[in-house]
Tab-separated table of C-alpha atoms in Angstrom:
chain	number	residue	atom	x	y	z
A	1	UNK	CA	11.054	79.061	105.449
A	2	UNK	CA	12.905	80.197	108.437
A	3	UNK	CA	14.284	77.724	111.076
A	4	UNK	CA	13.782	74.565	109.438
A	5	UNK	CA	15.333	71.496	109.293
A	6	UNK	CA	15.343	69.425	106.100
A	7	UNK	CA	16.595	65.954	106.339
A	8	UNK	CA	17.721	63.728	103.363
A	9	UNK	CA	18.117	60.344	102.858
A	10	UNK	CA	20.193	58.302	100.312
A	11	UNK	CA	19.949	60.899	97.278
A	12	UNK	CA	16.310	62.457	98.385
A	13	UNK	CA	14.789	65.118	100.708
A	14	UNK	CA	13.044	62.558	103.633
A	15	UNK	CA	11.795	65.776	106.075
A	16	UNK	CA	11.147	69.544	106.013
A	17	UNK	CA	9.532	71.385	108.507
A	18	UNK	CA	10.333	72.853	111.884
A	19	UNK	CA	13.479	72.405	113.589
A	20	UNK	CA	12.274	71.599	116.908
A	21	UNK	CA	9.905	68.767	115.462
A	22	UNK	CA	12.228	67.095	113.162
A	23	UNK	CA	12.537	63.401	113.354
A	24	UNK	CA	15.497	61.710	115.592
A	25	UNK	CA	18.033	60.111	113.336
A	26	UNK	CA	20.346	57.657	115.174
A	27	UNK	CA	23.013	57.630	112.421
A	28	UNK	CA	23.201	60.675	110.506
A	29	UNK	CA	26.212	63.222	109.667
A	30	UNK	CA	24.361	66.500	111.377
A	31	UNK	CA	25.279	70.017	109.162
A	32	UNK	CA	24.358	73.268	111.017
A	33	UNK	CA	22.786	75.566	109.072
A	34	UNK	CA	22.114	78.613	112.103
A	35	UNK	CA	22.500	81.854	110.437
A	36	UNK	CA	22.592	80.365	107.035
A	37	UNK	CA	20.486	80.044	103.862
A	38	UNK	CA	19.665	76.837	102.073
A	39	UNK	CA	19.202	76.658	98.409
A	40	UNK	CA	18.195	74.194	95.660
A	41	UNK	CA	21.076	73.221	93.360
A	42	UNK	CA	21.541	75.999	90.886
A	43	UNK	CA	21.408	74.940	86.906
A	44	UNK	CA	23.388	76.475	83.939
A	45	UNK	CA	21.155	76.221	80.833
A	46	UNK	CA	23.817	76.656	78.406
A	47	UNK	CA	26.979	74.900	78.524
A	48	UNK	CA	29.322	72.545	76.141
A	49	UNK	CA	30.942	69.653	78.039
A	50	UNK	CA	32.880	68.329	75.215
A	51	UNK	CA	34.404	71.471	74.268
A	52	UNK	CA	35.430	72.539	77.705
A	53	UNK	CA	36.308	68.684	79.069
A	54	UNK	CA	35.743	66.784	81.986
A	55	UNK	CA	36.885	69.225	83.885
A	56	UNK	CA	33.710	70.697	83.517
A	57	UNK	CA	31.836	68.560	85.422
A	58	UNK	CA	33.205	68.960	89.397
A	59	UNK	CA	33.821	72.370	88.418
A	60	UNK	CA	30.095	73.108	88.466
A	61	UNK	CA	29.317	71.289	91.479
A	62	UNK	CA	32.134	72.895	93.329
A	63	UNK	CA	30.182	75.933	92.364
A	64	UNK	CA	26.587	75.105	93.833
A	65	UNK	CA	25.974	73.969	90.222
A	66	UNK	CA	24.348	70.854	90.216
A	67	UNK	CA	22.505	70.712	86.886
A	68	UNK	CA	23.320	71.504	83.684
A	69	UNK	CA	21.720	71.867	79.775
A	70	UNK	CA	24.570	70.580	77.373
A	71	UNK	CA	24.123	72.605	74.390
A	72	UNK	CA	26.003	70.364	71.921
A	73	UNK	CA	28.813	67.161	72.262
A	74	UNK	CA	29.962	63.815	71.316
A	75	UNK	CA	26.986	62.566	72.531
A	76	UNK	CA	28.900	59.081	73.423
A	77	UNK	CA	31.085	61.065	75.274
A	78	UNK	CA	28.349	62.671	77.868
A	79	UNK	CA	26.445	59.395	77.615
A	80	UNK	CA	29.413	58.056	79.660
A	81	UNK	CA	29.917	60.783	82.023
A	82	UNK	CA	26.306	60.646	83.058
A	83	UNK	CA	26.510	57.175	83.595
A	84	UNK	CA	29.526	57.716	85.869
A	85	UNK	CA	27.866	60.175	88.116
A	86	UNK	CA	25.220	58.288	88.125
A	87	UNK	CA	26.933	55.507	89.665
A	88	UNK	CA	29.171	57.260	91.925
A	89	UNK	CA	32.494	56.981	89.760
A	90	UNK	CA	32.975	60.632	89.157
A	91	UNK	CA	31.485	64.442	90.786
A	92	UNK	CA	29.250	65.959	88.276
A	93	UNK	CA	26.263	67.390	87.804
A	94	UNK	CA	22.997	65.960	86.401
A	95	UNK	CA	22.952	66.303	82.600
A	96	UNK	CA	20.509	66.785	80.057
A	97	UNK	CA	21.936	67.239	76.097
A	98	UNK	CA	20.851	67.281	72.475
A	99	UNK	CA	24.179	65.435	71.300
A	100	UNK	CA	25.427	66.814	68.348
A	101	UNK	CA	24.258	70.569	67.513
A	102	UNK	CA	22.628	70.965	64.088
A	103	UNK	CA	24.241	72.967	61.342
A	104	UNK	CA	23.931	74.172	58.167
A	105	UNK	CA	25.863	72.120	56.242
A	106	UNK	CA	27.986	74.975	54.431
A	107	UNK	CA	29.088	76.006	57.904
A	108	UNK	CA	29.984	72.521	59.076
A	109	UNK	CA	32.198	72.328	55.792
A	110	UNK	CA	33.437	75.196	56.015
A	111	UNK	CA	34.887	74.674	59.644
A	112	UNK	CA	36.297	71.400	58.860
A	113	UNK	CA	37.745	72.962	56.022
A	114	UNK	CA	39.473	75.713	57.941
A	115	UNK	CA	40.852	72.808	60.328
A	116	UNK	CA	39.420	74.067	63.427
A	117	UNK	CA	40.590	73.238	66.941
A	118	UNK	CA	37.082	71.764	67.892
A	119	UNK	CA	36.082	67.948	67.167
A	120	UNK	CA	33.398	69.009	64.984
A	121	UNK	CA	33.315	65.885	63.517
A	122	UNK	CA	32.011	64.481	66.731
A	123	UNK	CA	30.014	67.462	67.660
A	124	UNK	CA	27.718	68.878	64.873
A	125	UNK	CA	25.924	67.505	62.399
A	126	UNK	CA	25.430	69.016	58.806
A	127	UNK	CA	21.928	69.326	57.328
A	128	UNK	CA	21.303	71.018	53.871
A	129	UNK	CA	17.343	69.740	53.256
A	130	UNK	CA	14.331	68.741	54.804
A	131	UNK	CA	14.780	65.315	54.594
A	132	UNK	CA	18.087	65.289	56.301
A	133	UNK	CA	16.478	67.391	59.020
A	134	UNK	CA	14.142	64.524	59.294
A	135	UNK	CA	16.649	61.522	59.498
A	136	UNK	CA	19.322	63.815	61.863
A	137	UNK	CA	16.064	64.225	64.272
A	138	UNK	CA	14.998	60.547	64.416
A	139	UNK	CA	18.488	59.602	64.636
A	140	UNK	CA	18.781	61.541	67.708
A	141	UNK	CA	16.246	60.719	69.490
A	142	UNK	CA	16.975	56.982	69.093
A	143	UNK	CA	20.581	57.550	70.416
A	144	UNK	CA	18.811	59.264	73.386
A	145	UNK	CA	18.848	62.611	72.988
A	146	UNK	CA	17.281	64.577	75.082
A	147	UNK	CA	16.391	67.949	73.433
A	148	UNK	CA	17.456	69.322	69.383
A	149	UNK	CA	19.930	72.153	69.522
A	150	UNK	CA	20.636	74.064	66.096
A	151	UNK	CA	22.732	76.528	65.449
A	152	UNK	CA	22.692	77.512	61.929
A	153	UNK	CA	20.183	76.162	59.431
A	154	UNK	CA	20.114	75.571	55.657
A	155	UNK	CA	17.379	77.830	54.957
A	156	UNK	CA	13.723	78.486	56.691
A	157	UNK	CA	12.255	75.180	55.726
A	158	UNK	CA	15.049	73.125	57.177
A	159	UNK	CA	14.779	75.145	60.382
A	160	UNK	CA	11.031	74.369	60.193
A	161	UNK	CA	11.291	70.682	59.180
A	162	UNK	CA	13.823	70.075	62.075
A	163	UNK	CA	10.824	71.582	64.315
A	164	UNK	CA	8.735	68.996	63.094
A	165	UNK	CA	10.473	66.095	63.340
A	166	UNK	CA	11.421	67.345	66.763
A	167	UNK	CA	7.724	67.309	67.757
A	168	UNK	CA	6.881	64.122	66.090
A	169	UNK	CA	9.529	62.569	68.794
A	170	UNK	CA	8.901	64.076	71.777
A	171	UNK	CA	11.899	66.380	71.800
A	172	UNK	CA	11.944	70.120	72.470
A	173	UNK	CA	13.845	71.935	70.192
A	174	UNK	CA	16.116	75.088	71.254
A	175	UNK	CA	18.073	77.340	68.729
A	176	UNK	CA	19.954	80.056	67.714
A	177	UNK	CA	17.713	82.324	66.705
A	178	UNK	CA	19.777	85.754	65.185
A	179	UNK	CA	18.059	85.039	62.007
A	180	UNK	CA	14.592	84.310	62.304
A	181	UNK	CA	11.462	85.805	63.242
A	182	UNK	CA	9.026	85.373	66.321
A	183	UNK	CA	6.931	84.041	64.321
A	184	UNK	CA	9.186	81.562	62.761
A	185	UNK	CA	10.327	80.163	66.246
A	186	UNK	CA	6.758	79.745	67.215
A	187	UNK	CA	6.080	77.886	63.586
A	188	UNK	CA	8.404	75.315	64.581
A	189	UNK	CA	7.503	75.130	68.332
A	190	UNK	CA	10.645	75.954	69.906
A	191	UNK	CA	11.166	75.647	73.217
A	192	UNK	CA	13.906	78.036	73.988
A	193	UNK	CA	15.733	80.598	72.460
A	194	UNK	CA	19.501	80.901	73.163
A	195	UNK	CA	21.559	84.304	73.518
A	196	UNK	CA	19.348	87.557	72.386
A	197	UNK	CA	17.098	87.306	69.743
A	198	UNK	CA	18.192	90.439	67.067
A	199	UNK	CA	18.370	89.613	63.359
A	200	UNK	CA	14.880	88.988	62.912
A	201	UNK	CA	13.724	92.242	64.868
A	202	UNK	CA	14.675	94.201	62.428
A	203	UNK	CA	13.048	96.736	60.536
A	204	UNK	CA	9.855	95.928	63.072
A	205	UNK	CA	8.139	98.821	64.633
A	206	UNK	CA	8.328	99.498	68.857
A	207	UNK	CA	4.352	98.050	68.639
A	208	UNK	CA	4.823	95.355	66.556
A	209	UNK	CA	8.435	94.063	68.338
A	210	UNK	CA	6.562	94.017	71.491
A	211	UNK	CA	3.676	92.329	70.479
A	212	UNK	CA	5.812	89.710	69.042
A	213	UNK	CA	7.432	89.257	72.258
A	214	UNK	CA	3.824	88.849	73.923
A	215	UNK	CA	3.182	86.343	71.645
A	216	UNK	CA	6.242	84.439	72.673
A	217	UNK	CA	5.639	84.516	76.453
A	218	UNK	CA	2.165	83.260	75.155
A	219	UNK	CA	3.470	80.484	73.653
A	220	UNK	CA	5.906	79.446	76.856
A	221	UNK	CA	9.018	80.031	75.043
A	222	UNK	CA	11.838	81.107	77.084
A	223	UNK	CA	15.055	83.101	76.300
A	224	UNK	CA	18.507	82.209	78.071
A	225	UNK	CA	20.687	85.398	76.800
A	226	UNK	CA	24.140	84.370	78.376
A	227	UNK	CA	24.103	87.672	79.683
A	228	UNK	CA	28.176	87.201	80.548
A	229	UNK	CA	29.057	86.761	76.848
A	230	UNK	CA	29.157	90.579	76.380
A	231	UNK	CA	30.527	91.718	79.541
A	232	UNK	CA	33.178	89.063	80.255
A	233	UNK	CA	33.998	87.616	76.724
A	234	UNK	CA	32.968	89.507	73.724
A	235	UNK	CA	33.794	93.085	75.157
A	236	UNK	CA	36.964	92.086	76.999
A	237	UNK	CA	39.621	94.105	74.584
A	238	UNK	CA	42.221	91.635	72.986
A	239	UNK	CA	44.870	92.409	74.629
A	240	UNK	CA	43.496	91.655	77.798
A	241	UNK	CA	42.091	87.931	76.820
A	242	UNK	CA	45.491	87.359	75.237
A	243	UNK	CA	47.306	88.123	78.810
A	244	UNK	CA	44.532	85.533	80.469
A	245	UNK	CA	45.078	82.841	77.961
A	246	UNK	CA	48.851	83.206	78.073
A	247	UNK	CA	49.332	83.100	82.364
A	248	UNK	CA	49.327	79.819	82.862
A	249	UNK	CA	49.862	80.568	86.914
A	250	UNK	CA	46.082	82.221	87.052
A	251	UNK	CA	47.689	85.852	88.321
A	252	UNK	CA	45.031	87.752	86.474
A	253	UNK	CA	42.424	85.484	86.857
A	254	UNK	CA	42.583	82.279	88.648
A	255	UNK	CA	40.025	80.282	87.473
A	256	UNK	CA	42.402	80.366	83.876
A	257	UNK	CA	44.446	77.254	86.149
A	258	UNK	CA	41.577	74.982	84.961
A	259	UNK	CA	41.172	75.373	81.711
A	260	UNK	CA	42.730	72.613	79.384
A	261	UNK	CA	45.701	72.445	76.692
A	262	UNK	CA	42.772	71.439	73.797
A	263	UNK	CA	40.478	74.434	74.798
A	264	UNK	CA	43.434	77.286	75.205
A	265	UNK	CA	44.267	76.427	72.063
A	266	UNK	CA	40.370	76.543	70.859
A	267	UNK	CA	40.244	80.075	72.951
A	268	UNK	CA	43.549	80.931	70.543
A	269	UNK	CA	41.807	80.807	67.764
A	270	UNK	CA	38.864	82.639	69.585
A	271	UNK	CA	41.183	85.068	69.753
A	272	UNK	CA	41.723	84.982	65.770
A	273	UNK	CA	38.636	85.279	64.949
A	274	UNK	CA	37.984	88.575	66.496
A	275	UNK	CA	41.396	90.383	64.822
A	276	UNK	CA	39.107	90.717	61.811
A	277	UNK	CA	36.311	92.252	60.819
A	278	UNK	CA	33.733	92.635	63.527
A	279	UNK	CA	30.445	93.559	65.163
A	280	UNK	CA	31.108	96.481	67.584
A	281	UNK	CA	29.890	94.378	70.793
A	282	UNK	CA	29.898	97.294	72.965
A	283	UNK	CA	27.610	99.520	70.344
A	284	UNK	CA	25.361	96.592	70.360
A	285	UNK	CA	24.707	96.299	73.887
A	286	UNK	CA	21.701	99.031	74.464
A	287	UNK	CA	19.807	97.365	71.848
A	288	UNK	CA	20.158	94.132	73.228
A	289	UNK	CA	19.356	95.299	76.669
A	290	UNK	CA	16.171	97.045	75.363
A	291	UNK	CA	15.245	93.991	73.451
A	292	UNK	CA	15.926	92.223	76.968
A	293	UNK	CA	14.115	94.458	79.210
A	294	UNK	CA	10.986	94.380	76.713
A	295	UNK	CA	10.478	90.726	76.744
A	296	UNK	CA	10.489	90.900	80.486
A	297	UNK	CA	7.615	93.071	80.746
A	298	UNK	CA	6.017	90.853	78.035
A	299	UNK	CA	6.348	88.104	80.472
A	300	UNK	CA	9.128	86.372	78.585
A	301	UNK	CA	10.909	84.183	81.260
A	302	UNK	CA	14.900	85.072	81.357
A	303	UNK	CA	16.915	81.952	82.194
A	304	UNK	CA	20.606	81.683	83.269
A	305	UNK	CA	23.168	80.104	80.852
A	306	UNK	CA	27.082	80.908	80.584
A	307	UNK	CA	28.297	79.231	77.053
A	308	UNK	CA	31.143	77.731	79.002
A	309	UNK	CA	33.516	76.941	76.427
A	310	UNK	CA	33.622	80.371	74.996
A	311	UNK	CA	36.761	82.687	75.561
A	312	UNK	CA	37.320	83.277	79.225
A	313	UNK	CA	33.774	81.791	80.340
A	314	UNK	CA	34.396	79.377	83.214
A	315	UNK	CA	32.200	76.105	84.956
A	316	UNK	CA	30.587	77.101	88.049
A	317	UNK	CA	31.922	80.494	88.489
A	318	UNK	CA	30.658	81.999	85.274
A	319	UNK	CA	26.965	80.974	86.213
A	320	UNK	CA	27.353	82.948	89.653
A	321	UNK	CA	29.169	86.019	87.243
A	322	UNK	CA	25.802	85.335	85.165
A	323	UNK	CA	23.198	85.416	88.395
A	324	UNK	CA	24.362	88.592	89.074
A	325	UNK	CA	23.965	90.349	85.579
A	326	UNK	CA	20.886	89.238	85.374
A	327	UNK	CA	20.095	91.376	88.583
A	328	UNK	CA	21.926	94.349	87.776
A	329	UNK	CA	21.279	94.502	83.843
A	330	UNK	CA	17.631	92.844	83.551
A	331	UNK	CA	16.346	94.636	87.112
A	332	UNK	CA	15.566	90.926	88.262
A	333	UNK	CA	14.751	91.022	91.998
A	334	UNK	CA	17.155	88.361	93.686
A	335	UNK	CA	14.410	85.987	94.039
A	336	UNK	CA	13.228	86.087	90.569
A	337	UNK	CA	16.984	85.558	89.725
A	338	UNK	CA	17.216	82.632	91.881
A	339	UNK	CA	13.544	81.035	90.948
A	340	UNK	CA	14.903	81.136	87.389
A	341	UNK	CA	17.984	79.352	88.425
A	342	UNK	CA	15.932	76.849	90.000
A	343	UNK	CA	12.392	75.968	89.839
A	344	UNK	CA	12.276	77.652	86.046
A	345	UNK	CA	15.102	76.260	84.675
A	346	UNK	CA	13.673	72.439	86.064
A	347	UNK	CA	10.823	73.013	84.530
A	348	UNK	CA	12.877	73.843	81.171
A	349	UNK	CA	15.023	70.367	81.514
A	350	UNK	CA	11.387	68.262	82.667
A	351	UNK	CA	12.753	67.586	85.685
A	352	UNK	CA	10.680	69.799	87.867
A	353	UNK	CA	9.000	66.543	89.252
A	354	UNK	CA	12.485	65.725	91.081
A	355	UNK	CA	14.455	68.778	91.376
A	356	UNK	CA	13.701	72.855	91.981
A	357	UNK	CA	12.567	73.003	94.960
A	358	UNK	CA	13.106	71.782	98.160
A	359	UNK	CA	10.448	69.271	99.021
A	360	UNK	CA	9.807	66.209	100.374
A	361	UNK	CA	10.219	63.081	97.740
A	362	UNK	CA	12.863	65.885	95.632
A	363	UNK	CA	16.019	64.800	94.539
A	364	UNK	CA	18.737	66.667	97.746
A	365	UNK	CA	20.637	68.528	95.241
A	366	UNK	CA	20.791	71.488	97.747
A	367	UNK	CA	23.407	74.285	98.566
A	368	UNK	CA	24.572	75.798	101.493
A	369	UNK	CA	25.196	79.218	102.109
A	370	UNK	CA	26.870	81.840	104.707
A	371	UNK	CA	24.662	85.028	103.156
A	372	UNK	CA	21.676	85.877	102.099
A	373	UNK	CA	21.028	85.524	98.392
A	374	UNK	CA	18.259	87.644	98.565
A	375	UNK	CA	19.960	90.603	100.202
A	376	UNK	CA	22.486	89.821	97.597
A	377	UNK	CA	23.139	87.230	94.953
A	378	UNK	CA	26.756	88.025	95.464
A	379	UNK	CA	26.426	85.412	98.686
A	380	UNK	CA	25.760	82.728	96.540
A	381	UNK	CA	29.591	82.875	95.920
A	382	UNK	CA	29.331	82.271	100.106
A	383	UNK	CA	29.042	78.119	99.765
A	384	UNK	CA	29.402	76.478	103.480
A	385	UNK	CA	28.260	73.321	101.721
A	386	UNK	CA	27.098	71.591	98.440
A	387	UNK	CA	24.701	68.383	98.854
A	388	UNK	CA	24.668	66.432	95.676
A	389	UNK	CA	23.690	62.293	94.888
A	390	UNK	CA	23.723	61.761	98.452
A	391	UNK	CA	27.168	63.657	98.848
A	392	UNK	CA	27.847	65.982	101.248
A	393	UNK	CA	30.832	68.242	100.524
A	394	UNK	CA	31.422	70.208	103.236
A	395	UNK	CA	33.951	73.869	102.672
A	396	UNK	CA	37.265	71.715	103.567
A	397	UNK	CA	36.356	69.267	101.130
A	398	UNK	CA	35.127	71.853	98.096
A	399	UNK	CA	38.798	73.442	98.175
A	400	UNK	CA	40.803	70.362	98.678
A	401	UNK	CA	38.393	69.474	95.574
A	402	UNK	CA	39.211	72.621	93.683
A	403	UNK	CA	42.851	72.411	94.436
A	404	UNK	CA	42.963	69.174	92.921
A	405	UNK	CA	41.591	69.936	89.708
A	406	UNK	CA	44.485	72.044	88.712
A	407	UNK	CA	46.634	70.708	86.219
């Protein structure tokens, strides 16, 4: 809408219309916004708050961020944050998360038999039958849980049994899904599929792939690819991540200033990992983009997540890296990019009742910006102003903010 006025009160949006009929407010801080472009507060899909610390959390807001999808913590731990933003003790986004991510329990053994830098004690849970699917779900959910999130499963029928407990509570479920089929995710009624879906393509025919992915957007299931895992993680050569992670002054890149003791050392062994034996990430990146594109002309909705956490993938910053990829590699228009971001990715959390959009009765999670985001999603970088929990943050404040997260 052009030349409106929106007016908020306490955390909600009070007024939109017109600017020369808005309603007179005798106490009110006044922002202009002539010759600028008002946005609801963006939402990463895909992010681990435990992994990457508390950090995390004014990180994203300082970046327009102002929702996020945990994809797997202590869930004690994000309990607590959320109940600090909630009552004004500490900047953060609003949070949905699954807890604990699910696991095959070989791979949960094996990590805490190789000593890894990650808590995943506190993080993922182990599940080796149906039965313990069962109990792990129900758990959950009475520990308040808000989604399932697995990873790696036992086998097919604890993937499917974890489905089914997850619908007999209410719960979506989203998952890894490199090894199973289309028709395995929609067996188990899963909600969301996270980072491209390959393993079980193969050996499918171009008809028969396709139709699978029609059956998908049929079904309402989503895919958030973290787009920015090739490009600025997986593909970055060694040498160059290793120079990051070691410049502890942020010369190369600055956001590396805000990244924790615990994580570089998780990144470290990121690092590791990939001196071995390897997929060729750069090989694999026409296939996955021609997987991509295909589901979009199925009508399989495409929506932004970053894996913060992962080597070199940042709060905030790494979901504006991740707007933009989806424009340049998916041939998203800028709106459909930013309707994902917003409306689409509510309406993945179940919060499209109070946040989205910008309408009257909404929550005012709302950013301010100097360009255009439909001329370019590069101006969504352009923040005059973040409105969050009744919060206005004005460009002074954000970098006094941002300089004060440094370590």
């Amino acid at each position: 809408r052009l030349h409106a006025t929106v007016v908020a009160e306490a955390d909600r949006i009070a007024w939109v219309g017109a600017a020369a009929s808005a309603p007179a407010h005798v106490r009110c801080t006044v922002v202009d916004g002539a010759r600028r472009f008002l946005l609801p507060g963006l939402a990463d899909l895909h992010v681990h708050l435990s992994k990457f610390g508390e950090t995390a959390l004014p990180l994203s807001v300082l970046h327009g961020v102002t929702s996020v999808r945990d994809m797997g913590s202590d869930l004690d731990e994000v309990a607590r944050w959320r109940q600090e933003i909630r009552a004004g003790q500490r900047l953060g986004p609003r949070i949905k998360t699954p807890g604990p991510i699910l696991e095959s329990a070989a791979n949960l053994e094996r990590m805490l038999s190789e000593h890894v830098v990650e808590p995943v004690a506190r993080t993922r849970v182990g599940l080796a039958t149906p039965a313990e699917a069962e109990r792990a779900v129900e758990t959950l959910a009475r520990r308040g849980a808000d989604f399932i999130k697995v990873r790696t499963s036992a086998s097919r029928e604890v993937y499917l049994a974890i489905g089914a407990a997850a619908r007999r509570t209410g719960l979506r479920l989203a998952a890894h899904s490199d090894r199973l089929t289309p028709d395995d995710i929609l067996e188990a009624g899963q909600a969301s599929i996270e980072h491209p879906l390959l393993g079980g393509l193969t050996g499918l025919s171009d008809a028969d792939r396709q139709a699978a992915f029609a059956r998908l957007a049929a079904a309402g299931v989503v895919l958030v690819p973290t787009l920015g895992n090739f490009r600025d993680s997986l593909a970055v050569p060694v040498a160059r991540a290793e120079a990051i992670v070691a410049d502890s002054l942020g010369e190369i890149d600055p956001r590396r200033r805000f990244v924790s003791k615990n994580l570089l050392a998780d990144w470290r062994e990121q690092l590791e990992e990939r001196r071995g034996p390897g997929p060729d990430w750069n090989a694999l990146v026409p296939v996955v983009l021609r997987n991509l594109k295909e589901m979009r002309r199925s009508g399989l909705r495409m929506l932004p997540g970053t894996d913060i956490a992962v080597l070199l993938k940042y709060p905030g910053s790494s979901l504006l890296d991740e707007l933009e990829q989806m424009g340049e590699l998916l041939e998203m228009t800028p709106m459909e990019v930013i309707v994902s971001a917003t409306r689409q990715a509510a309406e993945l959390m179940g919060t499209e009742r109070e946040l989205g959009t910008v309408e009257v009765g909404k929550l005012a999670d709302l950013v301010l910006l100097d360009g255009d985001p439909l001329q370019s999603l590069a101006n969504t970088r352009r923040i005059a102003g973040i409105l969050v929990a009744g919060r206005y943050i004005d460009r002074t404040e954000r970098s006094r903010l941002l300089e004060s997260l440094k370590p």
